[in-house]
């Protein structure tokens, strides 16, 4: 395998016409050829045809940690864009991160643009609740955000969190300032703040599409938490009535929800937690247990298959698919790997050096907090 970047010898179009199940041998062969130089990381929401090739599977926290510890020269990230960016920030110098399909984004991460975040913060300064260093408000960004936003937060004394350490991130943030600015997922921010004992009436929602975020200075001054108006459309589909229906249909059923679900759903659920937490929850349940899960359907289906002694269901019968995670196909993975074998790097994710520094500060803080 060469290291120089040569013109792409295997055009993607040649792959996209091939059926899913026809590429397994080619993916295996290419993987063998690139060897230990390349690690494939896979998020739990990836489809089975892709995740089976992952050297390491995890939730966004564990994948970020794996990227920061990975020794190989190449990381192929089967996940979404913000995860690949974080891997590039946390990886070693010279390490190359590849996202097999550049269209694999995250609609929630797209709900906060850096210019909108800068505008909000300037408004906070004018309202007298913070300064440009973050004295007064600690910003926390969910890992589902651009590297530029992570850098913004890092430079202002804040940190990144994932769904598995949001509680620790709140504790870290409130030890520095009484007020927290949480973005872009209002639901994770609200669920976590509430679990830390902050009442709902001490949380306000900043709407980037309204003048002054739709808030008065007085509301900003009184609030303990300022939530960004962002959400995950996959997890918003789960409703409290789904829980009621499940409990009526399956007496004794356990409900576990991802904390990106709305507050009313998390309040009614028996437990909430990240994708890793959900997996452990299902594994720990006794034989014969019935469990309904409020998260992306690929993970739910996999858990149902891997736990045949339990009834594992999606909280919503219609299932909820993350269409951007789904964009990573066996065809894209095969294309990225075979190009690597030929010495071509395709779809490299490269965070700008000036963004990298502060994004790394914020991500390192995330890795230190549990
Ligand atoms: P996890 O932190 O549980 O991996 O969640 C990431 C995500 O995007 C869920 O929608
Ligand atoms: Fe983004 Fe939602 Fe997909 Fe997670 S499930 S990657 S938050 S769109």
Tab-separated table of C-alpha atoms and ligand atoms in Angstrom:
chain	number	residue	atom	x	y	z
A	1	UNK	CA	0.000	0.000	0.000
A	2	UNK	CA	1.500	3.340	-1.076
A	3	UNK	CA	1.245	6.508	0.961
A	4	UNK	CA	1.249	9.143	-1.781
A	5	UNK	CA	-2.123	10.472	-2.880
A	6	UNK	CA	-2.652	9.304	-6.449
A	7	UNK	CA	-5.663	10.018	-8.689
A	8	UNK	CA	-8.704	7.946	-7.760
A	9	UNK	CA	-8.441	4.735	-9.737
A	10	UNK	CA	-11.721	3.180	-8.600
A	11	UNK	CA	-14.648	5.535	-9.349
A	12	UNK	CA	-17.539	5.326	-6.899
A	13	UNK	CA	-20.145	4.892	-9.655
A	14	UNK	CA	-18.699	1.458	-10.432
A	15	UNK	CA	-19.561	0.374	-6.892
A	16	UNK	CA	-22.987	1.942	-6.452
A	17	UNK	CA	-24.540	-0.324	-9.088
A	18	UNK	CA	-23.505	-3.495	-7.200
A	19	UNK	CA	-25.891	-5.288	-4.824
A	20	UNK	CA	-25.209	-4.998	-1.065
A	21	UNK	CA	-24.419	-8.653	-0.458
A	22	UNK	CA	-21.978	-8.992	-3.360
A	23	UNK	CA	-19.132	-7.082	-1.746
A	24	UNK	CA	-18.351	-8.981	1.453
A	25	UNK	CA	-15.387	-10.899	0.029
A	26	UNK	CA	-13.926	-7.784	-1.589
A	27	UNK	CA	-14.253	-5.776	1.638
A	28	UNK	CA	-12.582	-8.587	3.613
A	29	UNK	CA	-9.781	-8.902	1.062
A	30	UNK	CA	-9.127	-5.140	0.983
A	31	UNK	CA	-9.206	-5.032	4.778
A	32	UNK	CA	-6.620	-7.815	4.936
A	33	UNK	CA	-4.393	-5.963	2.468
A	34	UNK	CA	-4.415	-2.655	4.361
A	35	UNK	CA	-3.882	-4.634	7.576
A	36	UNK	CA	-3.157	-3.040	10.938
A	37	UNK	CA	-2.470	0.314	9.252
A	38	UNK	CA	-6.224	0.843	9.087
A	39	UNK	CA	-8.905	0.605	11.754
A	40	UNK	CA	-12.626	0.644	10.977
A	41	UNK	CA	-14.782	2.314	13.628
A	42	UNK	CA	-18.545	1.737	13.558
A	43	UNK	CA	-21.348	3.509	15.397
A	44	UNK	CA	-24.154	1.346	16.797
A	45	UNK	CA	-26.672	2.883	14.360
A	46	UNK	CA	-24.827	1.515	11.337
A	47	UNK	CA	-26.608	-1.135	9.353
A	48	UNK	CA	-25.613	-4.786	9.801
A	49	UNK	CA	-24.029	-5.033	6.320
A	50	UNK	CA	-21.540	-2.354	7.412
A	51	UNK	CA	-21.055	-2.767	11.161
A	52	UNK	CA	-19.965	-6.383	10.737
A	53	UNK	CA	-16.692	-5.038	9.281
A	54	UNK	CA	-15.991	-2.668	12.181
A	55	UNK	CA	-12.892	-3.439	14.264
A	56	UNK	CA	-14.470	-1.464	17.064
A	57	UNK	CA	-18.129	-0.556	17.687
A	58	UNK	CA	-19.340	2.019	20.129
A	59	UNK	CA	-21.416	5.018	21.035
A	60	UNK	CA	-20.035	8.429	20.212
A	61	UNK	CA	-18.026	8.637	23.465
A	62	UNK	CA	-16.339	5.254	23.042
A	63	UNK	CA	-15.625	5.881	19.377
A	64	UNK	CA	-13.993	9.231	20.155
A	65	UNK	CA	-11.877	7.489	22.780
A	66	UNK	CA	-10.965	4.689	20.358
A	67	UNK	CA	-9.935	7.274	17.758
A	68	UNK	CA	-7.755	9.076	20.307
A	69	UNK	CA	-6.001	5.789	21.150
A	70	UNK	CA	-5.763	4.296	17.676
A	71	UNK	CA	-2.249	3.502	16.436
A	72	UNK	CA	-2.859	2.863	12.724
A	73	UNK	CA	-2.307	5.455	10.028
A	74	UNK	CA	-5.904	5.318	8.711
A	75	UNK	CA	-9.259	5.472	10.456
A	76	UNK	CA	-12.302	4.623	8.350
A	77	UNK	CA	-15.228	6.070	10.246
A	78	UNK	CA	-18.566	4.345	9.694
A	79	UNK	CA	-20.654	6.985	11.393
A	80	UNK	CA	-21.513	10.598	10.635
A	81	UNK	CA	-19.517	13.701	9.780
A	82	UNK	CA	-19.169	15.241	13.269
A	83	UNK	CA	-17.803	11.919	14.584
A	84	UNK	CA	-15.178	11.783	11.847
A	85	UNK	CA	-14.231	15.402	12.582
A	86	UNK	CA	-13.767	14.567	16.260
A	87	UNK	CA	-11.586	11.593	15.284
A	88	UNK	CA	-9.436	13.904	13.170
A	89	UNK	CA	-9.078	16.376	16.050
A	90	UNK	CA	-8.242	13.640	18.590
A	91	UNK	CA	-6.055	11.514	16.318
A	92	UNK	CA	-2.277	11.670	16.061
A	93	UNK	CA	-0.474	13.980	13.595
A	94	UNK	CA	-0.359	12.361	10.189
A	95	UNK	CA	-3.305	10.092	10.893
A	96	UNK	CA	-5.935	10.122	8.145
A	97	UNK	CA	-9.677	9.933	8.844
A	98	UNK	CA	-11.974	8.763	6.058
A	99	UNK	CA	-15.765	9.095	5.985
A	100	UNK	CA	-16.948	6.643	3.287
A	101	UNK	CA	-19.839	8.928	2.234
A	102	UNK	CA	-19.462	12.676	2.730
A	103	UNK	CA	-23.253	13.019	2.726
A	104	UNK	CA	-23.428	11.220	6.059
A	105	UNK	CA	-24.170	14.297	8.174
A	106	UNK	CA	-26.409	14.843	11.196
A	107	UNK	CA	-29.534	16.976	10.922
A	108	UNK	CA	-29.206	17.995	14.564
A	109	UNK	CA	-25.609	19.183	14.123
A	110	UNK	CA	-26.841	21.212	11.132
A	111	UNK	CA	-29.238	23.086	13.438
A	112	UNK	CA	-26.400	25.159	14.913
A	113	UNK	CA	-24.083	27.136	12.669
A	114	UNK	CA	-21.011	28.775	14.096
A	115	UNK	CA	-22.144	32.267	13.004
A	116	UNK	CA	-25.457	31.777	14.834
A	117	UNK	CA	-23.616	30.644	17.961
A	118	UNK	CA	-21.312	33.684	17.782
A	119	UNK	CA	-24.355	35.955	17.445
A	120	UNK	CA	-25.983	34.361	20.487
A	121	UNK	CA	-22.842	34.757	22.589
A	122	UNK	CA	-22.416	38.426	21.573
A	123	UNK	CA	-25.977	38.933	22.739
A	124	UNK	CA	-25.197	37.251	26.084
A	125	UNK	CA	-22.289	39.673	26.517
A	126	UNK	CA	-24.539	42.675	25.759
A	127	UNK	CA	-27.115	41.293	28.201
A	128	UNK	CA	-24.368	41.273	30.871
A	129	UNK	CA	-24.486	37.554	31.693
A	130	UNK	CA	-20.982	36.624	30.478
A	131	UNK	CA	-17.824	38.000	28.881
A	132	UNK	CA	-15.876	36.749	25.861
A	133	UNK	CA	-13.878	34.357	28.086
A	134	UNK	CA	-16.949	32.624	29.524
A	135	UNK	CA	-16.972	34.279	32.947
A	136	UNK	CA	-20.637	33.944	33.863
A	137	UNK	CA	-21.763	31.185	31.474
A	138	UNK	CA	-20.117	27.821	30.736
A	139	UNK	CA	-20.896	26.593	27.226
A	140	UNK	CA	-21.389	22.850	26.667
A	141	UNK	CA	-21.767	21.516	23.189
A	142	UNK	CA	-23.097	18.056	22.519
A	143	UNK	CA	-20.608	16.115	20.394
A	144	UNK	CA	-23.223	16.295	17.597
A	145	UNK	CA	-21.914	19.684	16.435
A	146	UNK	CA	-19.301	21.038	14.051
A	147	UNK	CA	-15.622	21.240	14.998
A	148	UNK	CA	-15.912	25.050	14.745
A	149	UNK	CA	-18.538	25.045	17.511
A	150	UNK	CA	-16.440	22.706	19.629
A	151	UNK	CA	-13.537	25.153	19.248
A	152	UNK	CA	-15.787	28.099	20.157
A	153	UNK	CA	-16.844	26.341	23.339
A	154	UNK	CA	-13.296	25.255	24.240
A	155	UNK	CA	-11.992	28.804	23.893
A	156	UNK	CA	-14.676	30.083	26.278
A	157	UNK	CA	-13.895	27.669	29.107
A	158	UNK	CA	-16.445	25.055	28.072
A	159	UNK	CA	-16.439	21.465	26.957
A	160	UNK	CA	-17.978	18.857	24.696
A	161	UNK	CA	-20.242	16.137	26.081
A	162	UNK	CA	-21.828	12.980	24.740
A	163	UNK	CA	-25.079	11.408	25.821
A	164	UNK	CA	-23.102	9.120	28.131
A	165	UNK	CA	-21.312	11.850	30.104
A	166	UNK	CA	-23.686	14.838	29.888
A	167	UNK	CA	-24.326	14.615	33.642
A	168	UNK	CA	-20.591	14.820	34.406
A	169	UNK	CA	-20.261	17.678	31.915
A	170	UNK	CA	-22.994	19.623	33.752
A	171	UNK	CA	-21.198	19.068	37.054
A	172	UNK	CA	-17.925	20.239	35.463
A	173	UNK	CA	-19.636	23.307	33.951
A	174	UNK	CA	-21.609	24.378	37.017
A	175	UNK	CA	-18.502	24.117	39.206
A	176	UNK	CA	-17.179	27.037	37.108
A	177	UNK	CA	-20.306	29.139	36.558
A	178	UNK	CA	-23.868	28.973	37.770
A	179	UNK	CA	-25.191	29.288	34.220
A	180	UNK	CA	-24.878	26.764	31.392
A	181	UNK	CA	-25.382	27.349	27.668
A	182	UNK	CA	-26.199	23.936	26.164
A	183	UNK	CA	-26.255	23.277	22.428
A	184	UNK	CA	-27.442	22.092	19.971
A	185	UNK	CA	-29.823	19.465	21.471
A	186	UNK	CA	-32.383	21.119	23.716
A	187	UNK	CA	-33.690	17.697	24.788
A	188	UNK	CA	-30.423	16.239	26.038
A	189	UNK	CA	-29.757	19.602	27.734
A	190	UNK	CA	-33.185	19.678	29.387
A	191	UNK	CA	-33.214	16.010	30.419
A	192	UNK	CA	-29.745	16.286	31.926
A	193	UNK	CA	-30.374	19.623	33.662
A	194	UNK	CA	-33.601	18.301	35.162
A	195	UNK	CA	-31.906	15.135	36.393
A	196	UNK	CA	-29.332	17.409	38.091
A	197	UNK	CA	-32.150	19.124	39.997
A	198	UNK	CA	-32.629	22.229	37.829
A	199	UNK	CA	-36.371	22.954	37.523
A	200	UNK	CA	-37.844	23.407	34.040
A	201	UNK	CA	-38.791	27.020	34.788
A	202	UNK	CA	-35.095	27.834	35.228
A	203	UNK	CA	-34.345	26.708	31.666
A	204	UNK	CA	-35.010	28.871	28.616
A	205	UNK	CA	-34.754	28.040	24.907
A	206	UNK	CA	-32.677	30.217	22.583
A	207	UNK	CA	-34.197	30.224	19.094
A	208	UNK	CA	-31.498	31.203	16.565
A	209	UNK	CA	-34.187	32.229	14.081
A	210	UNK	CA	-35.766	34.814	16.392
A	211	UNK	CA	-34.556	38.287	17.246
A	212	UNK	CA	-32.492	38.079	20.459
A	213	UNK	CA	-33.197	34.353	20.501
A	214	UNK	CA	-36.818	35.157	21.394
A	215	UNK	CA	-35.761	35.952	24.985
A	216	UNK	CA	-35.713	39.092	27.107
A	217	UNK	CA	-32.561	40.085	28.992
A	218	UNK	CA	-34.448	39.444	32.185
A	219	UNK	CA	-35.208	35.849	31.136
A	220	UNK	CA	-31.541	35.333	30.288
A	221	UNK	CA	-30.459	36.737	33.661
A	222	UNK	CA	-32.846	34.533	35.611
A	223	UNK	CA	-32.151	31.309	33.693
A	224	UNK	CA	-29.743	28.672	35.000
A	225	UNK	CA	-29.671	26.903	31.640
A	226	UNK	CA	-29.949	28.371	28.147
A	227	UNK	CA	-30.872	25.595	25.707
A	228	UNK	CA	-30.321	25.844	21.959
A	229	UNK	CA	-33.421	25.166	19.872
A	230	UNK	CA	-32.148	22.009	18.166
A	231	UNK	CA	-33.311	18.406	18.142
A	232	UNK	CA	-32.884	14.986	16.587
A	233	UNK	CA	-35.763	14.254	14.235
A	234	UNK	CA	-35.265	10.486	14.709
A	235	UNK	CA	-35.727	10.637	18.493
A	236	UNK	CA	-38.517	13.231	18.361
A	237	UNK	CA	-40.775	10.611	16.856
A	238	UNK	CA	-41.103	8.786	20.176
A	239	UNK	CA	-44.090	10.029	22.173
A	240	UNK	CA	-45.447	9.422	25.694
A	241	UNK	CA	-48.478	7.667	24.177
A	242	UNK	CA	-46.144	5.040	22.683
A	243	UNK	CA	-45.065	4.189	26.238
A	244	UNK	CA	-48.667	3.987	27.430
A	245	UNK	CA	-49.554	1.679	24.527
A	246	UNK	CA	-46.545	-0.586	25.186
A	247	UNK	CA	-47.393	-0.855	28.880
A	248	UNK	CA	-51.000	-1.723	28.027
A	249	UNK	CA	-49.988	-4.337	25.433
A	250	UNK	CA	-47.074	-5.871	27.391
A	251	UNK	CA	-47.680	-5.617	31.147
A	252	UNK	CA	-44.347	-5.440	32.979
A	253	UNK	CA	-42.430	-4.228	29.917
A	254	UNK	CA	-39.333	-2.110	30.608
A	255	UNK	CA	-38.943	1.101	28.595
A	256	UNK	CA	-35.492	2.494	27.872
A	257	UNK	CA	-35.015	5.724	25.912
A	258	UNK	CA	-32.099	7.665	24.490
A	259	UNK	CA	-31.816	11.092	26.188
A	260	UNK	CA	-32.310	12.834	22.826
A	261	UNK	CA	-35.984	11.895	23.280
A	262	UNK	CA	-38.298	14.603	24.581
A	263	UNK	CA	-38.554	15.245	28.324
A	264	UNK	CA	-42.074	13.755	28.601
A	265	UNK	CA	-40.799	10.466	27.117
A	266	UNK	CA	-37.695	10.308	29.334
A	267	UNK	CA	-39.809	11.049	32.411
A	268	UNK	CA	-42.146	8.153	31.640
A	269	UNK	CA	-39.379	5.700	30.666
A	270	UNK	CA	-37.883	3.280	33.190
A	271	UNK	CA	-34.368	4.307	32.180
A	272	UNK	CA	-32.558	6.669	29.810
A	273	UNK	CA	-29.031	6.479	28.479
A	274	UNK	CA	-26.686	6.459	25.523
A	275	UNK	CA	-26.603	3.693	22.932
A	276	UNK	CA	-23.975	1.835	24.992
A	277	UNK	CA	-26.183	2.135	28.070
A	278	UNK	CA	-29.160	0.759	26.125
A	279	UNK	CA	-27.128	-2.257	24.965
A	280	UNK	CA	-26.026	-3.011	28.540
A	281	UNK	CA	-29.604	-2.539	29.771
A	282	UNK	CA	-30.918	-5.157	27.330
A	283	UNK	CA	-28.057	-7.589	28.052
A	284	UNK	CA	-28.610	-7.281	31.813
A	285	UNK	CA	-32.384	-7.896	31.593
A	286	UNK	CA	-33.465	-11.391	32.738
A	287	UNK	CA	-34.425	-14.106	30.267
A	288	UNK	CA	-38.022	-13.657	29.122
A	289	UNK	CA	-38.020	-9.898	29.779
A	290	UNK	CA	-39.836	-7.531	27.426
A	291	UNK	CA	-38.064	-4.255	26.613
A	292	UNK	CA	-39.181	-1.388	24.361
A	293	UNK	CA	-36.466	0.952	23.143
A	294	UNK	CA	-36.666	4.577	22.066
A	295	UNK	CA	-33.760	4.874	19.669
A	296	UNK	CA	-32.665	4.285	16.072
A	297	UNK	CA	-34.111	1.145	14.520
A	298	UNK	CA	-30.902	-0.551	13.351
A	299	UNK	CA	-29.684	-0.812	16.910
A	300	UNK	CA	-33.099	-2.007	18.110
A	301	UNK	CA	-33.266	-4.715	15.423
A	302	UNK	CA	-29.727	-5.864	16.212
A	303	UNK	CA	-30.521	-6.089	19.933
A	304	UNK	CA	-33.647	-8.116	19.122
A	305	UNK	CA	-31.580	-10.542	17.028
A	306	UNK	CA	-28.750	-10.809	19.563
A	307	UNK	CA	-31.140	-11.396	22.483
A	308	UNK	CA	-33.567	-14.049	21.205
A	309	UNK	CA	-34.460	-15.039	24.777
A	310	UNK	CA	-36.029	-11.575	25.329
A	311	UNK	CA	-38.734	-9.583	23.558
A	312	UNK	CA	-36.982	-6.473	22.244
A	313	UNK	CA	-39.199	-3.953	20.468
A	314	UNK	CA	-39.034	-0.459	19.072
A	315	UNK	CA	-41.058	1.961	21.160
A	316	UNK	CA	-42.654	3.150	17.916
A	317	UNK	CA	-43.932	0.306	15.686
A	318	UNK	CA	-42.943	2.236	12.585
A	319	UNK	CA	-39.284	2.229	13.619
A	320	UNK	CA	-37.136	5.320	13.327
A	321	UNK	CA	-34.299	5.368	10.857
A	322	UNK	CA	-31.343	7.758	10.881
A	323	UNK	CA	-31.124	8.344	7.142
A	324	UNK	CA	-27.691	9.935	7.336
A	325	UNK	CA	-26.136	7.043	9.273
A	326	UNK	CA	-27.711	4.819	6.627
A	327	UNK	CA	-25.747	6.595	3.904
A	328	UNK	CA	-22.655	4.582	4.820
A	329	UNK	CA	-23.185	1.558	2.602
A	330	UNK	CA	-21.076	-1.539	1.916
A	331	UNK	CA	-20.466	-0.020	-1.530
A	332	UNK	CA	-18.968	3.154	-0.030
A	333	UNK	CA	-16.931	1.141	2.461
A	334	UNK	CA	-15.567	-1.120	-0.271
A	335	UNK	CA	-14.753	1.902	-2.449
A	336	UNK	CA	-12.846	3.619	0.384
A	337	UNK	CA	-10.914	0.440	1.262
A	338	UNK	CA	-9.997	-0.597	-2.287
A	339	UNK	CA	-8.808	2.923	-3.016
A	340	UNK	CA	-6.636	2.748	0.068
A	341	UNK	CA	-5.171	-0.525	-1.203
A	342	UNK	CA	-4.309	1.338	-4.425
A	343	UNK	CA	-2.704	4.171	-2.464
A	344	UNK	CA	-5.600	6.625	-2.912
A	345	UNK	CA	-7.167	8.452	-0.012
A	346	UNK	CA	-10.820	9.287	-0.685
A	347	UNK	CA	-13.169	11.410	1.434
A	348	UNK	CA	-10.593	12.515	3.980
A	349	UNK	CA	-12.040	14.584	6.826
A	350	UNK	CA	-9.618	17.332	7.770
A	351	UNK	CA	-10.346	19.938	10.398
A	352	UNK	CA	-8.574	23.273	9.830
A	353	UNK	CA	-5.507	23.690	12.080
A	354	UNK	CA	-6.787	26.927	13.649
A	355	UNK	CA	-10.040	25.183	14.635
A	356	UNK	CA	-8.244	22.045	15.792
A	357	UNK	CA	-6.472	23.559	18.767
A	358	UNK	CA	-9.519	24.723	20.749
A	359	UNK	CA	-11.719	21.865	19.515
A	360	UNK	CA	-9.131	19.501	20.998
A	361	UNK	CA	-9.180	21.377	24.304
A	362	UNK	CA	-12.987	20.933	24.461
A	363	UNK	CA	-12.836	17.276	23.377
A	364	UNK	CA	-10.026	16.434	25.812
A	365	UNK	CA	-12.188	17.845	28.608
A	366	UNK	CA	-14.992	15.575	27.377
A	367	UNK	CA	-12.708	12.528	27.578
A	368	UNK	CA	-11.702	13.429	31.140
A	369	UNK	CA	-15.290	13.723	32.377
A	370	UNK	CA	-17.424	10.642	33.134
B	1	LIG	P1	-24.609	8.109	21.303
B	1	LIG	O1	-23.803	9.091	22.084
B	1	LIG	O2	-25.507	7.311	22.162
B	1	LIG	O3	-23.727	7.327	20.424
B	1	LIG	O4	-25.592	8.931	20.369
B	1	LIG	C1	-25.160	9.598	19.234
B	1	LIG	C2	-26.268	9.966	18.401
B	1	LIG	O5	-26.132	10.630	17.403
B	1	LIG	C3	-27.586	9.544	18.817
B	1	LIG	O6	-28.520	10.044	17.952
B	2	LIG	FE1	-27.947	12.996	14.233
B	2	LIG	FE2	-30.263	12.038	15.145
B	2	LIG	FE3	-28.893	10.670	13.318
B	2	LIG	FE4	-27.995	10.851	15.843
B	2	LIG	S1	-29.861	9.843	15.134
B	2	LIG	S2	-26.777	11.109	13.981
B	2	LIG	S3	-28.629	12.969	16.348
B	2	LIG	S4	-29.824	12.729	13.062
